[in-house]
XYZ file of C-alpha atoms in Angstrom:
561
model
C 30.894 1.227 137.355
C 34.084 0.491 139.253
C 36.276 3.269 140.446
C 39.752 3.256 141.838
C 41.621 5.953 143.721
C 45.215 6.348 142.716
C 47.445 8.175 145.138
C 49.755 10.717 143.577
C 53.184 11.501 144.907
C 53.030 14.540 147.220
C 56.642 15.521 146.903
C 57.339 18.755 144.954
C 58.977 18.412 141.630
C 61.261 21.327 140.752
C 61.832 22.612 137.235
C 65.338 23.711 136.498
C 65.613 27.482 135.776
C 68.093 29.366 133.721
C 70.640 31.535 135.500
C 69.411 35.122 136.132
C 70.218 37.785 133.513
C 70.863 41.503 133.985
C 68.330 44.208 133.009
C 70.570 45.584 130.278
C 70.888 42.142 128.749
C 67.127 41.651 128.825
C 66.543 45.069 127.224
C 69.121 44.263 124.552
C 67.428 40.933 123.931
C 64.023 42.577 123.296
C 62.783 42.791 119.728
C 63.243 45.996 117.793
C 59.510 46.741 117.771
C 59.286 46.639 121.549
C 62.310 48.896 121.894
C 60.877 51.364 119.386
C 57.472 51.456 121.081
C 59.079 51.968 124.486
C 61.257 54.846 123.267
C 58.356 56.578 121.529
C 56.255 56.185 124.651
C 58.913 57.730 126.913
C 59.394 60.718 124.595
C 55.650 61.246 124.271
C 55.166 60.987 128.049
C 57.864 63.607 128.709
C 56.268 65.930 126.125
C 52.838 65.519 127.719
C 54.191 66.222 131.196
C 56.010 69.364 129.999
C 52.867 70.576 128.204
C 50.790 69.952 131.298
C 53.270 71.915 133.416
C 53.192 74.914 131.071
C 49.399 74.723 130.842
C 48.968 74.771 134.600
C 51.470 77.604 134.957
C 49.945 79.591 132.100
C 46.469 79.521 133.636
C 47.670 81.395 136.751
C 48.410 84.902 135.391
C 47.427 88.197 136.974
C 47.340 91.800 135.767
C 50.551 93.741 136.265
C 49.414 97.057 134.726
C 46.138 97.938 133.016
C 44.923 100.698 130.668
C 48.362 101.307 129.202
C 48.915 103.210 125.996
C 51.047 101.752 123.240
C 54.060 103.848 124.196
C 53.747 103.043 127.899
C 53.233 99.339 127.164
C 56.369 99.258 125.021
C 58.418 100.639 127.919
C 57.085 98.048 130.364
C 57.558 95.170 127.896
C 61.157 96.189 127.216
C 61.907 95.994 130.940
C 60.157 92.603 131.266
C 62.189 91.231 128.348
C 65.329 92.484 130.020
C 64.380 90.645 133.225
C 63.411 87.486 131.311
C 59.790 87.410 132.541
C 57.002 85.669 130.619
C 54.022 87.940 129.999
C 50.707 87.983 128.178
C 48.348 90.636 126.865
C 44.754 91.113 127.923
C 41.817 93.466 127.302
C 42.791 94.104 123.700
C 46.441 94.796 124.534
C 45.706 97.429 127.203
C 46.739 95.150 130.083
C 49.905 93.166 130.720
C 49.635 89.861 132.632
C 52.505 88.131 134.410
C 52.720 84.985 136.598
C 50.658 85.486 139.713
C 53.510 84.537 142.038
C 55.666 87.427 140.779
C 53.158 90.262 140.430
C 54.162 92.214 143.534
C 57.863 91.538 143.001
C 57.717 92.893 139.452
C 55.747 95.945 140.498
C 58.436 96.826 143.037
C 61.229 96.262 140.525
C 59.524 98.342 137.851
C 58.823 101.085 140.389
C 62.501 101.125 141.347
C 63.427 101.306 137.652
C 61.014 104.205 137.078
C 58.843 102.507 134.440
C 55.770 101.793 136.532
C 54.009 104.810 135.036
C 55.137 104.309 131.466
C 56.657 107.318 129.738
C 55.206 109.902 132.148
C 58.083 111.073 134.335
C 57.562 113.227 137.402
C 59.822 114.241 140.239
C 61.950 111.146 139.639
C 63.688 113.213 136.960
C 65.294 115.108 139.813
C 66.582 111.917 141.465
C 69.772 111.908 139.396
C 73.373 111.943 140.512
C 73.202 115.686 141.084
C 73.142 118.894 139.166
C 76.893 119.079 138.679
C 77.674 120.451 135.240
C 74.103 121.620 134.532
C 73.364 125.191 133.650
C 70.605 127.252 135.177
C 68.492 126.903 132.031
C 68.793 123.117 132.051
C 67.719 122.973 135.684
C 64.648 125.109 134.956
C 63.659 122.898 132.025
C 64.083 119.755 134.110
C 62.011 121.208 136.943
C 59.307 122.223 134.464
C 59.208 118.690 132.979
C 58.938 117.172 136.447
C 56.050 119.494 137.364
C 54.269 118.747 134.078
C 54.600 115.007 134.685
C 53.182 115.189 138.209
C 50.226 117.290 137.042
C 49.584 114.849 134.186
C 49.536 111.891 136.583
C 47.134 113.701 138.895
C 44.723 114.591 136.091
C 44.854 111.052 134.666
C 43.749 109.695 138.048
C 40.266 111.123 137.403
C 37.704 108.483 136.463
C 36.601 110.174 133.232
C 40.084 111.009 131.911
C 41.870 108.402 129.812
C 44.971 110.429 128.939
C 46.145 113.957 129.607
C 48.999 116.282 128.826
C 50.047 119.458 130.615
C 52.286 122.117 129.076
C 53.622 124.985 131.194
C 55.104 128.240 129.899
C 57.260 129.651 132.679
C 59.248 132.680 131.406
C 62.543 133.583 132.992
C 62.233 136.390 135.501
C 64.497 139.442 135.491
C 65.167 142.291 137.893
C 62.646 144.670 136.318
C 59.277 144.199 137.939
C 57.317 145.914 135.171
C 58.831 143.704 132.482
C 58.163 140.381 134.253
C 55.800 138.018 132.427
C 53.277 135.769 134.148
C 53.310 131.994 133.531
C 50.616 130.298 131.470
C 49.440 126.691 131.145
C 47.503 124.546 128.682
C 45.883 121.184 129.429
C 44.665 118.608 126.909
C 42.440 115.778 128.170
C 41.366 112.630 126.318
C 38.182 111.215 127.836
C 36.966 107.649 127.954
C 34.285 106.785 125.368
C 30.884 107.945 126.608
C 32.313 110.076 129.449
C 32.052 113.852 129.915
C 33.525 116.397 132.260
C 31.144 118.556 134.229
C 31.738 122.226 134.814
C 32.816 121.631 138.411
C 35.378 119.036 137.314
C 36.845 121.375 134.693
C 37.082 124.143 137.275
C 38.806 121.700 139.637
C 41.437 120.853 137.007
C 42.037 124.553 136.334
C 42.456 125.388 140.011
C 44.741 122.380 140.484
C 47.106 123.608 137.766
C 46.919 127.237 138.923
C 47.667 126.316 142.537
C 50.688 124.190 141.526
C 52.531 126.938 139.647
C 53.550 130.149 141.435
C 51.878 133.363 140.190
C 49.658 131.447 137.750
C 46.060 132.679 137.600
C 43.069 130.639 136.550
C 42.464 132.986 133.617
C 45.856 131.991 132.175
C 44.931 128.261 132.036
C 43.386 126.740 128.888
C 41.712 123.294 128.835
C 40.935 121.442 125.594
C 39.321 118.069 124.982
C 40.412 115.380 122.537
C 38.477 116.985 119.658
C 40.101 120.390 120.207
C 37.031 122.018 121.763
C 37.789 124.728 124.327
C 36.515 123.750 127.760
C 38.123 126.580 129.727
C 37.965 129.577 129.854
C 34.258 129.643 129.144
C 32.828 132.193 126.745
C 30.184 134.233 128.551
C 28.181 134.666 125.377
C 28.137 130.971 124.650
C 27.659 130.052 128.281
C 24.542 132.205 128.547
C 22.852 130.287 125.747
C 23.128 126.864 127.332
C 22.775 125.249 130.735
C 25.558 124.110 132.977
C 25.459 120.894 134.946
C 23.859 122.460 138.019
C 21.059 124.018 135.971
C 20.401 120.782 134.094
C 20.301 118.885 137.368
C 17.806 121.378 138.785
C 15.659 121.122 135.648
C 15.576 117.325 135.901
C 14.668 117.519 139.584
C 11.742 119.870 138.829
C 10.410 117.582 136.084
C 10.899 114.440 138.202
C 9.055 115.921 141.193
C 6.026 116.914 139.088
C 6.007 113.537 137.319
C 6.088 111.726 140.651
C 3.023 113.643 141.822
C 1.091 112.742 138.673
C 1.975 109.050 138.901
C 1.134 108.839 142.607
C -2.270 110.371 141.925
C -3.291 108.232 138.938
C -1.794 104.823 139.747
C -4.367 103.964 142.461
C -7.128 104.814 139.986
C -6.028 103.189 136.722
C -3.403 100.702 137.935
C 0.366 100.546 137.867
C 0.777 99.157 134.343
C -2.020 101.213 132.796
C -0.331 104.608 132.905
C 2.403 106.433 131.011
C 3.165 110.087 131.816
C 5.771 112.746 131.144
C 6.235 116.318 132.368
C 8.277 119.005 130.613
C 9.246 122.185 132.451
C 10.445 125.500 131.093
C 12.654 127.115 133.712
C 13.966 130.667 133.576
C 17.530 130.884 134.864
C 17.901 134.599 134.023
C 19.218 136.720 136.880
C 17.958 140.337 136.929
C 18.759 143.046 139.472
C 17.251 146.600 139.396
C 17.490 149.630 141.713
C 14.779 152.341 141.853
C 14.709 155.652 143.853
C 11.348 157.481 144.159
C 10.483 160.930 145.614
C 6.919 161.769 146.663
C 5.437 165.122 147.838
C 4.045 165.525 151.316
C 0.622 163.964 151.627
C -2.269 165.052 153.862
C -3.408 168.387 155.407
C -0.755 168.572 158.100
C 2.062 171.107 157.782
C 5.182 169.919 156.152
C 7.947 168.844 158.444
C 10.812 171.315 158.476
C 14.086 169.518 158.010
C 16.521 172.519 158.250
C 16.382 176.374 158.372
C 19.221 178.726 157.447
C 19.114 182.592 157.796
C 21.898 184.967 156.718
C 21.951 188.823 157.089
C 24.753 191.277 156.239
C 25.002 195.174 156.355
C 27.755 197.258 154.681
C 28.093 201.073 154.416
C 28.787 202.305 150.879
C 31.181 205.242 149.965
C 29.875 208.577 148.523
C 28.435 208.086 145.196
C 27.862 210.784 142.562
C 24.357 212.190 142.469
C 22.426 215.094 140.840
C 22.221 216.133 137.242
C 24.786 214.346 135.197
C 27.404 216.740 133.886
C 30.590 218.572 134.737
C 29.162 220.245 137.812
C 28.142 216.998 139.386
C 31.543 215.479 138.780
C 33.418 218.233 140.645
C 35.022 217.399 143.959
C 33.217 218.793 146.990
C 34.246 222.293 148.135
C 35.362 222.856 151.651
C 32.627 223.755 154.051
C 32.300 227.474 154.949
C 30.071 229.291 157.326
C 27.223 230.992 155.538
C 27.143 234.820 155.506
C 24.070 236.282 156.977
C 21.891 237.805 154.362
C 24.073 236.497 151.607
C 22.951 233.922 149.279
C 24.596 230.524 149.497
C 26.784 229.497 146.578
C 25.745 226.627 144.259
C 27.099 223.229 145.567
C 27.704 220.053 143.589
C 25.491 217.034 144.190
C 28.425 214.645 144.575
C 29.214 215.739 148.056
C 26.169 213.984 149.613
C 26.741 211.009 152.037
C 25.823 207.393 150.848
C 23.195 205.034 152.376
C 24.271 201.655 154.021
C 23.960 198.260 152.008
C 21.923 195.604 153.807
C 21.522 191.873 152.629
C 19.244 189.184 154.106
C 18.957 185.446 153.060
C 16.654 182.802 154.555
C 16.487 179.084 153.476
C 14.127 176.490 154.837
C 14.443 172.693 153.916
C 11.368 170.536 154.275
C 11.453 166.662 154.560
C 10.450 164.861 151.303
C 9.350 161.168 151.032
C 12.086 159.012 149.386
C 11.897 155.314 148.450
C 14.934 153.216 147.328
C 13.930 149.793 145.941
C 16.419 147.039 144.899
C 14.807 144.169 142.988
C 16.685 140.906 142.385
C 14.719 138.240 140.502
C 15.089 134.636 141.632
C 16.990 132.255 139.334
C 15.288 129.023 138.293
C 11.704 130.218 138.110
C 9.268 127.845 136.432
C 7.794 129.694 133.476
C 5.622 126.956 131.984
C 4.690 123.292 132.541
C 3.507 120.752 129.980
C 2.090 117.371 131.076
C 1.114 114.482 128.783
C -0.609 111.379 130.146
C -1.684 108.212 128.321
C -4.164 105.926 130.114
C -4.961 102.385 129.056
C -8.511 101.133 128.449
C -10.383 99.772 131.430
C -10.705 95.991 131.669
C -14.255 94.662 132.181
C -14.996 91.012 133.074
C -18.381 89.586 132.120
C -20.336 86.816 133.800
C -18.520 84.110 131.841
C -15.136 85.356 133.040
C -14.078 86.897 129.750
C -12.160 90.169 130.074
C -12.559 92.895 127.458
C -10.979 96.361 127.116
C -13.487 99.235 127.341
C -12.485 102.869 126.658
C -12.989 105.450 129.366
C -15.855 107.886 129.178
C -15.408 111.616 128.670
C -16.373 112.273 132.270
C -13.670 109.918 133.525
C -11.069 111.531 131.273
C -12.066 114.975 132.587
C -11.662 113.768 136.167
C -8.204 112.436 135.410
C -7.303 115.721 133.737
C -8.423 117.657 136.796
C -6.290 115.417 139.011
C -3.219 116.032 136.841
C -3.831 119.801 136.877
C -4.062 119.860 140.633
C -0.979 117.664 140.965
C 1.341 119.887 138.921
C -0.104 123.204 140.095
C -1.724 124.130 136.803
C -1.825 127.867 136.019
C -3.704 129.125 133.001
C -2.168 132.589 133.225
C 1.296 131.046 133.106
C 0.444 129.111 129.945
C 0.550 125.546 131.340
C -0.937 122.704 129.304
C -2.227 119.269 130.345
C -3.272 116.534 127.930
C -4.808 113.202 128.999
C -5.390 110.608 126.253
C -7.172 107.267 126.600
C -5.767 104.594 124.237
C -5.313 100.805 124.367
C -1.841 99.550 125.189
C -0.196 97.020 122.908
C 1.049 94.097 124.949
C 3.584 92.018 123.094
C 3.904 88.456 124.226
C 7.320 87.775 125.618
C 9.133 84.953 123.832
C 9.101 81.745 125.783
C 12.518 81.116 127.205
C 13.472 77.512 127.663
C 15.474 76.673 130.761
C 19.144 76.404 130.030
C 20.462 72.898 130.783
C 23.066 72.611 133.447
C 25.827 71.746 131.017
C 25.143 75.018 129.166
C 25.472 77.178 132.262
C 28.283 79.754 132.073
C 30.090 78.452 135.141
C 30.032 74.914 133.755
C 31.349 76.118 130.404
C 34.140 78.018 132.122
C 35.012 74.980 134.216
C 35.096 72.703 131.183
C 37.098 75.216 129.195
C 39.638 75.544 132.000
C 39.913 71.791 132.655
C 39.710 70.525 129.076
C 43.412 70.893 128.334
C 44.677 69.270 131.589
C 42.164 66.421 131.251
C 43.161 65.768 127.633
C 46.843 65.746 128.531
C 46.228 63.379 131.461
C 44.273 60.996 129.216
C 47.048 61.079 126.634
C 49.589 60.310 129.354
C 47.562 57.268 130.504
C 47.241 55.962 126.944
C 50.991 56.312 126.408
C 51.824 54.583 129.708
C 49.478 51.606 129.294
C 49.741 51.322 125.500
C 53.455 51.818 124.834
C 55.575 51.896 127.948
C 53.926 49.128 130.007
C 54.262 46.343 127.372
C 57.935 47.207 126.833
C 58.659 47.233 130.565
C 56.790 43.950 131.039
C 58.880 42.308 128.324
C 62.122 43.496 129.927
C 61.284 42.224 133.425
C 62.208 38.560 134.334
C 59.325 36.032 134.377
C 57.799 35.170 137.705
C 59.032 31.836 139.225
C 56.606 28.974 138.582
C 55.067 27.225 141.587
C 56.158 23.645 142.487
C 53.837 21.012 141.189
C 52.542 18.221 143.387
C 50.191 17.632 146.259
C 47.400 15.236 147.055
C 45.165 14.459 144.081
C 42.366 11.937 143.922
C 41.759 10.839 140.362
C 38.610 8.992 139.303
C 39.420 6.113 136.967
C 36.912 4.294 134.797
C 34.547 7.185 134.357
C 33.145 7.848 130.941
C 34.369 11.441 131.153
C 37.765 11.889 129.640
C 40.130 14.153 131.443
C 42.512 16.342 129.469
C 45.883 14.851 129.145
C 48.469 16.515 131.275
C 51.352 18.225 129.636
C 54.498 16.161 129.732
C 56.791 17.303 132.450
C 60.428 16.567 132.218
C 61.558 15.303 135.609
C 65.176 15.086 136.373
C 66.455 12.206 138.495
C 66.852 13.306 142.036
C 67.854 11.467 145.228
C 65.685 12.349 148.165
C 67.157 12.234 151.654
C 63.994 10.604 153.065
C 63.983 7.879 150.416
C 67.614 7.170 151.131
C 66.867 6.903 154.848
C 63.927 4.520 154.159
C 66.155 2.273 152.111
C 68.779 2.115 154.843
C 66.075 1.317 157.431
C 64.593 -1.502 155.304
C 68.031 -2.959 154.832
C 69.024 -2.808 158.472
C 65.626 -3.607 160.133
C 63.367 -5.487 157.737
C 61.042 -6.496 160.583
C 60.243 -2.929 161.432
C 59.506 -2.109 157.822
C 57.213 -5.155 157.573
C 55.246 -4.030 160.633
C 54.841 -0.555 159.115
C 53.522 -1.961 155.858
C 51.155 -4.249 157.804
C 49.770 -1.266 159.700
C 49.230 0.606 156.424
C 47.330 -2.315 154.969
C 45.138 -2.674 158.049
C 44.344 0.965 158.039
C 43.373 0.842 154.379
C 41.007 -2.095 154.953
C 39.420 -0.396 157.875
C 38.939 2.709 155.809
C-alpha cells in the first residue's frame, strides 16, 4: 500500500467575527423563556436568602424574663412593642425570649422604665416629680403601697413561693395615746405545685413583715395559702394534734437509725439483695413538768434539832376588885381607916376594900427543824414509746453438684437467730411493747426487658443537631438548585461567546489507507494578502537565481530525508 504525506499550510486562517454587542442588547435579544426563568430564579434566590437570614437570627434567642404571670407579661410585652423588639414565648408562655445580642440592653431599658418586675411596684412609686400638691392622706397611701410592693418582692424571692400579696392596715395616729390603734398585716402566698412551707419558713415570713412595719407585732400578722388555709397564727389545739417539721424530721431520723442497724446486721448474713426491712417508731413529744414538796418527821433516836426558841414573860398589877358575899354590903366603898378602940369590938367592914394580886403571863415557843424535799420533774420530749420492726428475708440459694441453683427456705432455727439479731439491733424491750417480725419468703425477680442499643442517628444530640440544621441546609440546597437550574443558563446565554482558536498547524495526513477519515467541515476562507508571500514574490522577480538555489536545497533535503 502506497502512502503519501501531504504538507498542510501552517499559516493561521482567521474567521471574521461580528462587532461586539452590549450586555443590554444581548439580554434584550434573549428568548422570552430564558428571561422568564432568569427573573424567577433571581426572585426565588432573594427569598431564600432572606428566609435563611431570619432563620439564623431566630435561632439565637435568650430569656429576658421568666416565670411571669399573665398580667406581668402583658406589661413587658407592651413595652417591647413600643420599642419595636421582636420577641418569642417559651415555657408555656411564662418566659419571654428576645434576640441574644440585646438581652442586657433590654433589661436595662425595662429597669429604667420600671417594668422589669411586672405590675409589682415598690419604692419606685416614690421616685416621682415630688409631692407637690399631694395631701397627707395621699402620701400615706403611696408609702403603704410602696412598702407592700417591696415586701411582696421579698416574699416572692423564696424558692417555694410562686406569687404573693401583702396587705397592710396602718391606721392614722392621733394625739391620744389610749385611742391609738396598732397596725395589722395579712399575707397570701401561692406556692409552686408540689412545694410546701415549713414552720420555720412561715415564722420567717411573719417576722419579716412585723420587722418592716413600726409597732407591728407578730400576733397581728395573718398568713394564708392559695387554698385559703390559715398558716399563721397557729392554733394551739390543732398544733398539739400534729407534728411540726422539726418533730417529723426527728421521727424520720429515729426510724432511719434503727433501720440502718438492722440492715448492717443482716446483710452480711443473707446478702445485699436478699433483704427488705422497715422500722416504725412511736415517739412521745409530750412535755410535762411537775413540782412536788414533801415534809418528813425526824428519823432516828437522836434528839430533834432545835431550829429556834422564843420565850416571853409579862407581869401586871391589877386594881382592887370586889370580893366577899355578893350584895349591897360588898359593893359599898371602903370606909376610912380608924384606930381600933381597946376593948371595943371592931365594926363590920366590906370585902371590897381588899388589895388585888399581880397578873403574870409567860409564853415559850420552840421550833424544831423538819425534813423538806422540793422536787421539780420535767419529762424529756421525743421519748421513744414503742418500736415495730418488719423484716422479709429471701430463700437461700443452694447449688448442687451439677451447678444448678435452687431456692431453699430457711429453717426455724435460722429465722429465730435472725429475729434475735434484729431485737438486739433495735434495742428490743418487751415491757415497752416493742414487736419484731421476721418472715422468710421467696423474692419475685422480674426479668428486665432487653434494651437494644440506640443507633447513633437516634441519639438526642444528633436529633437536636439535625433539627437545628435542617432548615438552613434545606434553604442552602434550594439556593444551589435555583442558581444552577435557573440563573446560570440565563446568564450563560447573555454572555458573549468565547473567541474561537485559529485553525492551522502542521498536519501529516495518510493517503491511500482503507480507513476513511471524516470529511472536514467547509471553512469559508476570505482572500488575504500575506506580507511574507508578497516579499517572496518580489524576491523571485528580482533575484530568480537565489530562489532557484533555495528550491534546489529544499529538493535535496527532501531526497536525503
